[in-house]
Amino acid sequence: MREPSGRLNRSGIPVSMLELNVKKLLSALVVLACCGGACLRAANPGDEVIIVYNTRVPESRGVADYYAQRRLVPTNQIFGFALSTNDNMSRAEFRNALQKPLAKTLADKKLWKIGPAIVHATTNQPGRVDWKPVESKIRYAVLCYGVPLRIEKDPTFHEEGLEKLRPEMRRDEAAVDSELTLLPMIEQKLPLAGPLRNPVYTTTNTALLHPTNGVLLVARLDGPTPAIARGLVDKALQAEADGLWGRAYFDLRNITDPGYKLGDEWIRGASEICRHLGFETVVDENPGTFPAGFPMSQIAIYIGWYDGNVSGPFAQPTVEFMPGAFAYHLHSYSAATLRSTSQYWVGPLLAKGATITMGCVDEPYLSGTPDVAVFTGRLIVLGFTFGEAACASQPVLSWQTTVVGDPLYRPFGKNPDRLTQELELRRSKLIEWSYLRVVDINQALGKPTAELVALLEQVETTKHSAVLSEKLGDLYAAQGKPSSTVYMYRQALQLDPSPQQRIRLLLTLAEKLPALDREQEAYEDYQKLLQEFPNYPDKLSIYRKLLPLAQKLDKKADVQRCEAEINRLSPPPPKPLGTNQVQPADHRLDHSP
């Protein structure tokens, strides 16, 4: 399998965006959002969708009907098939109960027309005739809760040429979604072993994302419960109406191993796209994942790797996902099941509020996973739908990726100027994020900090916004104005910040105040955090910071209390390995063979 190529140009934003004019900046973004869609979009996007449900799972039909109602999908484009009620289905069942019947139904209902397509000869390949859709009224397939997730391995599988493949690739198991993406090529008798090259990987032309070009855009409305599955379209529609706002978090491993470096490159590329497009962007360079106590607030985008099970902030009872949020964790088995709220990643992320995600149902090898830089660029910069961006980001198909969420979801399809006007007319609190995006775009472009400070100081919304007040405090810190920084963080604390934002503000204040000889205030902020958030997952670090402050402030009773809490909360030292003990295995995504 070749390594993915064709990196997205991340040089960024048009020169016109250097102007500090809110409406001009937001209007310029629409040029980016529209330049990628080369085909006319349907007046009603639901007309381009078929919905597939499992007749043996009553809740599956319920999710199908709900989606059809919300997205105005014609009722004659909803199809039920009697399928396995488990995550897995055999290759024979996939072929005979889903793949062939669905292709026949599409032809019978004239939703597409199969015919000969001439493929002209090239230097390396002779000419041929392919039978595939020459006309198609539909582009998307939505699989509903209850449709099996994975095609399991056939122990008797054999096909011509199998022995020429590397041993790792002599596998016929695959994600149902990924296999159905090639449904338009059903007459080609494509090989089943290993992955197949995605003909539309990295495309910037949505017209190519079409059955007549060999691909069906497949996603599923799924998750731990039918209610979560139904909610995915609700949150998508909300974000289309209000915009996708919030912060972007990226978790690198900072790895140099050539076999794994590609994953970091993809994630770093996605982070740069988000930073240049105006998201408040946090990049963790540490080898481990975000720690549990990290104050991850107002999440619009999360991309990271590499834990086997949901961890850190995402394992906490509440996660601050914004409506429409994309969350993705790269791991070999991130989507081994979608029914769990605590195992793997895709199910827990959906349960905690993510709107769209992707994952692997089985070992894909690194270069067989989605290129998240390509995905992010198409979704945010080019204004693709989720289904389009997900398909264009996959180097290979007929493999292990499942795509979960409403494929019609298009968070950046609305004119930014019009969206801002709508938010202003509604007096929506979300307008604060619009101003923040303007500041962040200019900051990414290297605009002088003094001009960004002047903008926020003049904006009336800043006086009422915890989001903008915190940003102004950050800018004061960049200017080397610690007193002004502390003042703005204090202001933000009074303006109804989200819980995780409040934790971040208290932590930041407590860290900065001692440099101003204000140890008592720092001590009080740490105490306030412990009182207001009794379930904060990293109390040990707070007590370790409180201890030297208590000692300096001569709080003898508090010194003893801090020492006692540190002893109580500190983990026991690891036991030395004996002769019969071995280090636990650390399963890693392998690079492309």
Coordinates of C-alpha atoms in Angstrom, one line a residue:
M1 CA 0.0 0.0 0.0
R2 CA 1.5 3.3 -0.9
E3 CA 1.8 6.1 1.7
P4 CA -0.7 8.9 1.2
S5 CA 0.4 11.9 -0.8
G6 CA -1.0 15.2 -1.8
R7 CA -0.7 17.4 1.2
L8 CA -3.2 20.2 1.6
N9 CA -1.8 23.7 0.8
R10 CA -1.9 25.3 4.2
S11 CA -0.5 28.7 3.2
G12 CA -3.8 30.0 4.5
I13 CA -5.8 33.1 4.2
P14 CA -6.3 35.7 1.4
V15 CA -4.4 38.9 1.8
S16 CA -7.7 40.8 2.1
M17 CA -8.1 39.2 5.5
L18 CA -5.3 41.4 6.8
E19 CA -7.9 44.1 7.3
L20 CA -9.3 44.3 10.9
N21 CA -12.9 44.7 9.7
V22 CA -15.1 42.0 11.1
K23 CA -17.6 41.7 8.2
K24 CA -14.9 41.9 5.5
L25 CA -13.0 39.1 7.3
L26 CA -16.1 36.9 7.7
S27 CA -17.2 37.5 4.1
A28 CA -13.8 36.5 2.8
L29 CA -14.2 33.1 4.5
V30 CA -17.1 32.3 2.2
V31 CA -14.8 32.4 -0.8
L32 CA -12.8 29.6 0.7
A33 CA -16.0 27.7 1.7
C34 CA -17.4 27.8 -1.8
C35 CA -14.3 27.3 -4.0
G36 CA -14.2 23.5 -3.5
G37 CA -17.7 22.6 -4.5
A38 CA -17.5 22.2 -8.3
C39 CA -20.9 20.6 -8.7
L40 CA -24.3 22.2 -8.1
R41 CA -25.8 20.9 -4.8
A42 CA -29.4 19.6 -4.8
A43 CA -32.1 22.0 -3.8
N44 CA -33.1 19.4 -1.2
P45 CA -30.0 17.4 -0.2
G46 CA -32.3 14.7 1.2
D47 CA -33.2 13.8 -2.3
E48 CA -29.7 12.5 -2.8
V49 CA -29.9 10.1 0.2
I50 CA -30.9 6.5 0.6
I51 CA -31.5 5.1 4.1
V52 CA -30.8 1.5 5.1
Y53 CA -32.1 -0.1 8.3
N54 CA -32.3 -3.6 9.8
T55 CA -35.8 -5.0 9.9
R56 CA -34.8 -7.3 12.8
V57 CA -34.0 -4.3 15.0
P58 CA -37.2 -2.3 15.8
E59 CA -35.1 0.8 16.8
S60 CA -33.4 0.7 13.5
R61 CA -36.5 1.7 11.6
G62 CA -37.2 4.4 14.2
V63 CA -33.9 6.0 13.6
A64 CA -34.4 5.7 9.8
D65 CA -37.8 7.4 9.9
Y66 CA -36.5 10.1 12.2
Y67 CA -33.7 11.0 9.9
A68 CA -35.9 10.9 6.8
Q69 CA -38.3 13.4 8.6
R70 CA -35.5 15.7 9.6
R71 CA -33.7 15.7 6.3
L72 CA -36.7 15.4 4.0
V73 CA -35.6 12.1 2.5
P74 CA -38.3 10.7 0.2
T75 CA -40.0 7.7 1.8
N76 CA -39.4 5.6 -1.3
Q77 CA -35.7 5.9 -0.6
I78 CA -35.9 4.1 2.8
F79 CA -34.9 0.4 2.6
G80 CA -35.1 -2.3 5.2
F81 CA -33.1 -5.6 5.1
A82 CA -33.2 -8.6 7.4
L83 CA -29.6 -8.6 8.8
S84 CA -27.7 -9.9 11.7
T85 CA -28.5 -8.2 15.0
N86 CA -24.8 -8.4 16.1
D87 CA -21.9 -6.0 15.3
N88 CA -20.6 -8.7 12.9
M89 CA -22.0 -10.2 9.8
S90 CA -20.4 -12.9 7.6
R91 CA -19.1 -12.1 4.2
A92 CA -21.8 -14.3 2.7
E93 CA -24.6 -12.5 4.6
F94 CA -23.2 -9.1 3.6
R95 CA -23.1 -10.2 -0.1
N96 CA -26.5 -11.9 -0.2
A97 CA -28.6 -10.0 2.4
L98 CA -27.3 -6.4 1.9
Q99 CA -24.9 -5.7 -1.0
K100 CA -26.6 -7.5 -3.8
P101 CA -30.2 -6.7 -2.7
L102 CA -29.4 -3.0 -2.2
A103 CA -27.7 -2.7 -5.6
K104 CA -30.7 -4.4 -7.2
T105 CA -33.2 -2.2 -5.4
L106 CA -31.4 1.0 -6.6
A107 CA -31.5 -0.2 -10.2
D108 CA -35.2 -1.4 -9.9
K109 CA -36.3 1.9 -8.4
K110 CA -34.3 3.8 -11.1
L111 CA -32.2 5.6 -8.5
W112 CA -29.2 4.7 -10.6
K113 CA -28.7 3.2 -14.0
I114 CA -25.9 0.6 -14.5
G115 CA -24.3 0.8 -18.0
P116 CA -21.0 0.4 -19.8
A117 CA -18.3 3.0 -19.3
I118 CA -15.2 3.0 -21.5
V119 CA -11.9 3.3 -19.7
H120 CA -9.3 4.3 -22.3
A121 CA -5.9 2.7 -22.4
T122 CA -2.9 4.2 -20.7
T123 CA 0.8 3.5 -20.9
N124 CA 0.5 0.9 -18.1
Q125 CA -3.0 -0.4 -18.5
P126 CA -5.0 -1.6 -21.6
G127 CA -8.4 -0.2 -22.4
R128 CA -11.5 -1.8 -20.9
V129 CA -15.2 -1.5 -20.3
D130 CA -16.4 -1.1 -16.8
W131 CA -20.1 -1.7 -15.8
K132 CA -21.1 0.9 -13.2
P133 CA -23.7 3.6 -12.7
V134 CA -23.8 5.9 -15.7
E135 CA -26.6 7.9 -14.1
S136 CA -27.4 8.3 -10.4
K137 CA -30.0 10.3 -8.5
I138 CA -28.4 9.5 -5.2
R139 CA -24.9 10.1 -3.7
Y140 CA -25.3 9.2 0.0
A141 CA -26.2 6.1 2.0
V142 CA -27.2 6.4 5.7
L143 CA -26.9 3.2 7.7
C144 CA -29.1 3.3 10.8
Y145 CA -28.6 1.9 14.3
G146 CA -28.8 -1.9 14.2
V147 CA -27.1 -2.3 10.8
P148 CA -24.0 -4.5 11.5
L149 CA -20.7 -2.8 11.8
R150 CA -18.2 -5.3 10.5
I151 CA -17.8 -8.0 7.9
E152 CA -16.0 -10.8 9.8
K153 CA -13.1 -12.9 8.5
D154 CA -14.0 -15.8 6.3
P155 CA -11.7 -18.7 7.4
T156 CA -12.2 -20.4 4.0
F157 CA -11.4 -17.2 2.0
H158 CA -9.2 -17.6 -1.0
E159 CA -9.0 -15.6 -4.3
E160 CA -6.6 -15.5 -7.2
G161 CA -3.4 -13.6 -6.5
L162 CA -3.7 -13.9 -2.7
E163 CA -0.3 -15.4 -2.3
K164 CA 1.3 -12.3 -3.9
L165 CA 0.1 -10.1 -1.1
R166 CA 2.0 -9.5 2.2
P167 CA 0.6 -11.8 4.9
E168 CA -1.0 -8.8 6.7
M169 CA -3.0 -8.0 3.7
R170 CA -4.4 -11.5 3.1
R171 CA -7.6 -10.6 4.9
D172 CA -11.2 -10.1 3.7
E173 CA -12.7 -8.6 6.8
A174 CA -13.8 -5.0 6.5
A175 CA -16.1 -2.3 7.8
V176 CA -19.6 -2.6 6.3
D177 CA -19.5 1.2 5.6
S178 CA -16.2 1.0 3.7
E179 CA -17.3 -2.0 1.7
L180 CA -20.5 -0.3 0.7
T181 CA -18.7 2.8 -0.5
L182 CA -17.7 0.7 -3.5
L183 CA -21.2 -0.5 -4.2
P184 CA -21.3 1.3 -7.5
M185 CA -18.4 -1.1 -8.6
I186 CA -20.3 -4.3 -7.7
E187 CA -20.2 -5.5 -11.3
Q188 CA -16.4 -5.2 -11.4
K189 CA -15.8 -8.2 -9.1
L190 CA -13.2 -6.2 -7.1
P191 CA -10.7 -8.2 -5.0
L192 CA -11.7 -8.7 -1.4
A193 CA -8.2 -9.2 0.1
G194 CA -6.7 -6.1 1.7
P195 CA -7.6 -2.5 1.0
L196 CA -8.3 -0.9 -2.4
R197 CA -7.0 2.5 -3.5
N198 CA -9.6 5.3 -3.1
P199 CA -10.0 6.9 -6.5
V200 CA -11.2 10.2 -4.9
Y201 CA -8.6 10.5 -2.1
T202 CA -7.6 14.2 -1.7
T203 CA -10.1 15.4 -4.3
T204 CA -11.1 19.0 -4.1
N205 CA -14.0 18.6 -6.6
T206 CA -17.3 17.4 -5.1
A207 CA -18.5 16.4 -8.5
L208 CA -16.2 13.4 -8.4
L209 CA -17.7 12.2 -5.1
H210 CA -20.5 10.4 -7.0
P211 CA -21.6 6.8 -7.9
T212 CA -20.8 7.5 -11.6
N213 CA -17.2 7.9 -10.4
G214 CA -17.3 4.6 -8.5
V215 CA -18.1 5.8 -4.9
L216 CA -21.2 6.0 -2.7
L217 CA -20.8 8.3 0.3
V218 CA -21.6 6.0 3.2
A219 CA -22.1 7.0 6.9
R220 CA -24.1 5.7 9.8
L221 CA -26.4 7.2 12.4
D222 CA -25.3 4.9 15.3
G223 CA -24.0 4.9 18.8
P224 CA -24.5 3.4 22.2
T225 CA -28.3 4.0 22.1
P226 CA -30.9 4.8 19.5
A227 CA -31.5 8.2 21.2
I228 CA -27.8 9.1 20.7
A229 CA -28.1 8.0 17.0
R230 CA -31.1 10.2 16.5
G231 CA -29.5 13.1 18.2
L232 CA -26.6 13.2 15.7
V233 CA -28.9 14.8 13.1
D234 CA -30.4 17.2 15.6
K235 CA -27.0 18.5 16.6
A236 CA -25.9 18.7 13.0
L237 CA -28.9 20.8 12.0
Q238 CA -28.3 23.1 15.0
A239 CA -24.7 23.7 14.0
E240 CA -25.7 24.4 10.4
A241 CA -28.1 27.0 11.7
D242 CA -25.9 28.6 14.3
G243 CA -22.4 27.7 13.1
L244 CA -19.7 25.4 14.5
W245 CA -18.0 27.4 17.2
G246 CA -15.6 26.6 20.0
R247 CA -12.0 25.5 20.5
A248 CA -9.8 23.0 18.7
Y249 CA -7.6 20.5 20.5
F250 CA -4.9 18.3 19.0
D251 CA -3.0 15.6 20.7
L252 CA 0.3 14.7 19.0
R253 CA 2.8 12.1 20.2
N254 CA 5.8 14.0 19.0
I255 CA 7.2 10.8 17.6
T256 CA 10.2 10.4 15.3
D257 CA 9.8 6.8 14.3
P258 CA 9.3 6.8 10.5
G259 CA 6.6 4.2 10.8
Y260 CA 4.4 6.3 13.0
K261 CA 5.5 9.9 12.1
L262 CA 2.8 10.1 9.4
G263 CA 0.1 10.2 12.1
D264 CA 1.7 13.2 13.8
E265 CA 2.1 14.9 10.4
W266 CA -1.6 14.5 9.6
I267 CA -2.7 15.8 13.0
R268 CA -0.3 18.7 12.9
G269 CA -1.5 19.6 9.5
A270 CA -5.1 19.6 10.8
S271 CA -4.1 21.9 13.7
E272 CA -2.5 24.4 11.3
I273 CA -5.6 24.5 9.2
C274 CA -7.8 25.2 12.3
R275 CA -5.3 27.8 13.6
H276 CA -5.3 29.7 10.3
L277 CA -9.1 29.5 10.0
G278 CA -9.6 31.2 13.3
F279 CA -10.1 28.4 15.9
E280 CA -8.5 28.9 19.3
T281 CA -6.1 26.0 18.9
V282 CA -4.3 23.9 21.5
V283 CA -1.6 21.5 20.5
D284 CA -0.3 18.9 23.0
E285 CA 3.2 17.9 22.0
N286 CA 3.7 15.4 24.9
P287 CA 3.9 11.6 24.1
G288 CA 0.9 10.9 26.4
T289 CA -2.7 11.9 25.8
F290 CA -4.3 14.9 27.5
P291 CA -4.3 14.4 31.2
A292 CA -7.6 14.0 33.0
G293 CA -7.3 17.3 34.8
F294 CA -6.7 19.3 31.6
P295 CA -9.5 21.9 31.3
M296 CA -10.8 21.1 27.9
S297 CA -13.6 23.6 27.4
Q298 CA -16.0 24.3 24.6
I299 CA -14.7 21.7 22.2
A300 CA -15.5 22.2 18.5
I301 CA -12.7 19.9 17.2
Y302 CA -10.6 17.2 18.9
I303 CA -8.1 15.0 17.0
G304 CA -5.6 12.9 18.8
W305 CA -3.9 9.5 19.4
Y306 CA -3.0 6.9 20.9
D307 CA -4.9 5.1 23.8
G308 CA -6.8 1.9 23.4
N309 CA -9.8 3.1 25.6
V310 CA -11.3 6.5 26.1
S311 CA -9.1 8.4 28.6
G312 CA -8.2 11.8 30.0
P313 CA -10.9 14.6 29.9
F314 CA -13.1 12.3 27.7
A315 CA -13.5 9.8 30.4
Q316 CA -14.9 12.3 32.8
P317 CA -18.7 12.4 33.5
T318 CA -19.2 15.6 31.4
V319 CA -17.4 16.7 28.3
E320 CA -17.9 20.2 26.9
F321 CA -18.6 19.3 23.2
M322 CA -20.2 22.1 21.3
P323 CA -23.2 21.3 19.0
G324 CA -21.7 20.0 15.7
A325 CA -18.4 19.0 17.2
F326 CA -16.0 16.6 15.4
A327 CA -14.0 14.3 17.6
Y328 CA -11.6 11.6 16.4
H329 CA -9.1 9.4 18.2
L330 CA -6.7 7.4 16.0
H331 CA -6.4 3.8 17.3
S332 CA -6.5 0.4 15.6
Y333 CA -9.7 -0.5 17.3
S334 CA -11.3 2.8 18.1
A335 CA -14.7 1.6 16.7
A336 CA -14.5 -2.1 17.6
T337 CA -18.0 -1.6 18.9
L338 CA -20.3 1.4 19.0
R339 CA -22.5 0.2 21.8
S340 CA -20.1 0.9 24.7
T341 CA -19.9 4.2 26.6
S342 CA -16.6 3.3 28.2
Q343 CA -14.7 1.1 25.9
Y344 CA -12.7 2.1 22.8
W345 CA -13.4 5.6 21.5
V346 CA -16.2 6.1 19.0
G347 CA -19.0 5.0 21.3
P348 CA -17.8 7.1 24.3
L349 CA -17.2 10.2 22.2
L350 CA -20.8 10.0 20.8
A351 CA -22.2 9.3 24.3
K352 CA -20.4 12.5 25.6
G353 CA -21.8 14.7 22.9
A354 CA -19.7 14.5 19.7
T355 CA -21.7 15.0 16.5
I356 CA -19.5 13.4 13.9
T357 CA -16.6 11.0 14.2
M358 CA -14.7 8.2 12.4
G359 CA -13.0 5.0 13.7
C360 CA -11.5 1.7 12.9
V361 CA -13.4 -1.6 13.3
D362 CA -10.2 -3.7 13.1
E363 CA -6.5 -3.2 12.5
P364 CA -6.1 -0.9 9.5
Y365 CA -2.3 -0.1 9.6
L366 CA -1.6 3.6 9.9
S367 CA -1.7 4.6 6.2
G368 CA -5.1 2.9 5.9
T369 CA -6.7 5.4 8.3
P370 CA -8.2 8.7 7.4
D371 CA -5.9 11.6 6.6
V372 CA -7.2 14.1 9.1
A373 CA -5.4 17.1 7.5
V374 CA -7.2 16.3 4.2
F375 CA -10.5 15.9 6.1
T376 CA -10.2 19.1 8.1
G377 CA -9.3 21.1 5.0
R378 CA -12.2 19.9 3.0
L379 CA -14.7 20.3 5.8
I380 CA -13.7 23.7 7.0
V381 CA -11.8 25.4 4.1
L382 CA -13.7 23.9 1.1
G383 CA -17.2 23.6 2.8
F384 CA -17.7 19.9 2.0
T385 CA -20.4 18.0 3.8
F386 CA -19.2 15.5 6.4
G387 CA -19.9 12.6 4.0
E388 CA -17.8 14.2 1.3
A389 CA -14.9 15.2 3.5
A390 CA -14.8 11.7 5.2
C391 CA -14.7 10.0 1.8
A392 CA -12.1 12.3 0.3
S393 CA -9.8 11.8 3.4
Q394 CA -9.6 8.0 3.2
P395 CA -6.5 6.8 1.2
V396 CA -8.1 3.3 0.8
L397 CA -11.6 1.8 0.7
S398 CA -12.9 -1.7 1.3
W399 CA -11.1 -1.6 4.5
Q400 CA -11.6 -0.8 8.2
T401 CA -13.0 2.7 8.6
T402 CA -16.5 3.5 9.8
V403 CA -18.0 7.0 9.4
V404 CA -20.5 8.0 12.1
G405 CA -22.7 11.1 11.8
D406 CA -25.1 12.8 9.4
P407 CA -23.3 12.8 6.0
L408 CA -25.3 15.8 4.9
Y409 CA -24.0 17.9 7.8
R410 CA -22.2 20.9 6.3
P411 CA -21.0 23.2 9.1
F412 CA -19.3 25.7 6.9
G413 CA -21.8 26.0 4.1
K414 CA -23.4 29.2 5.2
N415 CA -22.1 32.6 4.2
P416 CA -20.1 33.8 7.3
D417 CA -21.3 37.4 6.9
R418 CA -25.0 36.3 6.8
L419 CA -24.4 34.0 9.7
T420 CA -22.9 36.8 11.8
Q421 CA -25.9 39.1 10.9
E422 CA -28.3 36.3 12.0
L423 CA -26.5 35.9 15.3
E424 CA -26.6 39.6 15.9
L425 CA -30.3 39.9 15.0
R426 CA -31.1 37.1 17.4
R427 CA -28.8 38.6 20.0
S428 CA -27.2 35.2 20.3
K429 CA -24.4 34.7 22.8
L430 CA -22.6 32.8 20.0
I431 CA -21.6 36.1 18.4
E432 CA -18.7 36.2 20.8
W433 CA -17.1 33.3 18.9
S434 CA -17.4 35.3 15.7
Y435 CA -15.3 38.1 17.1
L436 CA -12.9 35.6 18.5
R437 CA -12.4 34.0 15.1
V438 CA -11.6 37.4 13.6
V439 CA -8.9 38.0 16.2
D440 CA -7.5 34.5 15.9
I441 CA -7.3 34.7 12.1
N442 CA -5.3 37.9 12.3
Q443 CA -3.1 36.5 15.1
A444 CA -2.3 33.6 12.8
L445 CA -1.4 36.0 10.0
G446 CA 1.1 37.8 12.3
K447 CA -0.9 41.0 12.9
P448 CA 0.6 43.1 15.7
T449 CA -0.8 42.2 19.1
A450 CA -1.4 45.8 19.9
E451 CA -3.9 46.1 17.1
L452 CA -5.7 42.9 18.2
V453 CA -5.9 44.3 21.7
A454 CA -7.3 47.6 20.4
L455 CA -10.0 45.6 18.5
L456 CA -11.2 43.7 21.5
E457 CA -11.1 46.7 23.8
Q458 CA -13.4 48.5 21.4
V459 CA -15.9 45.7 20.9
E460 CA -18.9 46.1 23.2
T461 CA -19.4 42.3 23.4
T462 CA -16.0 41.9 25.2
K463 CA -17.5 43.5 28.3
H464 CA -20.1 40.8 28.5
S465 CA -18.2 37.8 27.2
A466 CA -16.0 35.4 29.3
V467 CA -14.7 34.0 26.0
L468 CA -13.5 37.4 24.7
S469 CA -12.3 38.7 28.1
E470 CA -10.1 35.6 28.5
K471 CA -8.7 36.2 25.0
L472 CA -8.0 39.8 25.8
G473 CA -6.2 38.6 29.0
D474 CA -4.1 36.2 26.8
L475 CA -3.2 39.1 24.5
Y476 CA -2.2 41.3 27.5
A477 CA 0.0 38.4 28.6
A478 CA 1.7 38.3 25.2
Q479 CA 2.4 42.1 25.6
G480 CA 4.0 41.5 29.0
K481 CA 1.3 43.2 31.0
P482 CA 0.7 40.9 33.9
S483 CA -1.5 43.1 36.0
S484 CA -3.8 43.7 33.0
T485 CA -3.8 40.0 32.3
V486 CA -4.9 39.2 35.8
Y487 CA -7.6 41.9 35.7
M488 CA -9.1 40.5 32.5
Y489 CA -9.1 36.9 33.8
R490 CA -10.9 38.1 36.9
Q491 CA -13.4 39.8 34.6
A492 CA -13.9 36.6 32.7
L493 CA -14.6 34.7 35.9
Q494 CA -17.5 37.1 36.6
L495 CA -19.1 36.5 33.1
D496 CA -20.5 33.0 33.4
P497 CA -17.7 31.0 31.9
S498 CA -18.3 27.3 31.2
P499 CA -17.2 24.9 34.0
Q500 CA -14.0 23.9 32.2
Q501 CA -13.2 27.4 31.2
R502 CA -13.7 28.4 34.9
I503 CA -11.2 25.7 35.9
R504 CA -8.7 27.0 33.3
L505 CA -9.1 30.6 34.5
L506 CA -8.6 29.7 38.2
L507 CA -5.5 27.6 37.3
T508 CA -4.0 30.3 35.2
L509 CA -4.6 33.0 37.7
A510 CA -3.1 30.9 40.5
E511 CA 0.0 30.3 38.4
K512 CA 0.5 33.9 37.5
L513 CA -0.3 35.7 40.8
P514 CA 2.9 34.7 42.7
A515 CA 5.0 36.6 40.2
L516 CA 3.1 39.7 41.3
D517 CA 3.7 39.0 45.0
R518 CA 0.0 38.0 45.3
E519 CA 0.5 34.6 46.9
Q520 CA -2.6 34.9 49.1
E521 CA -4.8 35.4 46.0
A522 CA -3.2 32.4 44.3
Y523 CA -3.8 30.3 47.4
E524 CA -7.4 31.4 47.5
D525 CA -7.9 30.5 43.8
Y526 CA -6.6 27.0 44.3
Q527 CA -8.8 26.6 47.3
K528 CA -11.8 27.9 45.3
L529 CA -11.1 25.4 42.6
L530 CA -11.2 22.5 45.1
Q531 CA -14.4 23.8 46.7
E532 CA -16.3 24.5 43.5
F533 CA -15.1 21.3 41.7
P534 CA -14.9 18.6 44.4
N535 CA -14.7 15.9 41.6
Y536 CA -11.7 17.5 39.9
P537 CA -9.7 14.5 38.7
D538 CA -6.2 15.9 39.5
K539 CA -6.4 17.1 43.1
L540 CA -3.0 15.8 43.8
S541 CA -1.4 18.5 41.5
I542 CA -3.4 21.2 43.2
Y543 CA -2.3 20.1 46.7
R544 CA 1.3 20.0 45.5
K545 CA 0.9 23.6 44.4
L546 CA -0.9 24.7 47.5
L547 CA 1.8 23.3 49.8
P548 CA 4.6 25.8 49.1
L549 CA 2.1 28.6 49.1
A550 CA 0.8 27.5 52.5
Q551 CA 4.4 27.3 53.8
K552 CA 5.3 30.8 52.5
L553 CA 2.1 32.2 54.0
D554 CA 2.8 30.5 57.3
K555 CA -0.4 28.6 57.3
K556 CA 0.7 25.7 59.6
A557 CA -2.6 23.9 59.8
D558 CA -3.0 24.0 56.0
V559 CA 0.6 22.8 55.5
Q560 CA -0.3 19.7 57.5
R561 CA -3.5 19.2 55.6
C562 CA -1.8 19.6 52.3
E563 CA 0.9 17.1 53.3
A564 CA -1.8 14.6 54.4
E565 CA -3.7 15.0 51.2
I566 CA -0.6 14.5 49.1
N567 CA 0.3 11.3 50.9
R568 CA -3.3 10.1 50.6
L569 CA -3.6 10.8 46.9
S570 CA -0.1 9.8 45.8
P571 CA 0.0 6.5 43.9
P572 CA 2.0 3.7 45.5
P573 CA 5.5 3.2 44.0
P574 CA 5.6 0.6 41.2
K575 CA 6.7 -2.9 42.3
P576 CA 9.9 -4.1 40.7
L577 CA 9.5 -6.7 38.0
G578 CA 10.2 -10.2 39.2
T579 CA 11.7 -12.9 37.1
N580 CA 8.3 -14.2 36.1
Q581 CA 6.8 -10.8 35.3
V582 CA 6.8 -9.2 31.9
Q583 CA 6.0 -5.7 30.7
P584 CA 2.4 -5.3 29.4
A585 CA 2.2 -5.3 25.6
D586 CA 1.6 -1.9 24.0
H587 CA -0.3 -2.5 20.9
R588 CA 0.5 0.1 18.3
L589 CA -0.9 1.0 14.9
D590 CA 1.7 -0.4 12.5
H591 CA 2.8 1.7 9.5
S592 CA 1.9 0.7 6.0
P593 CA 3.7 -2.5 5.0

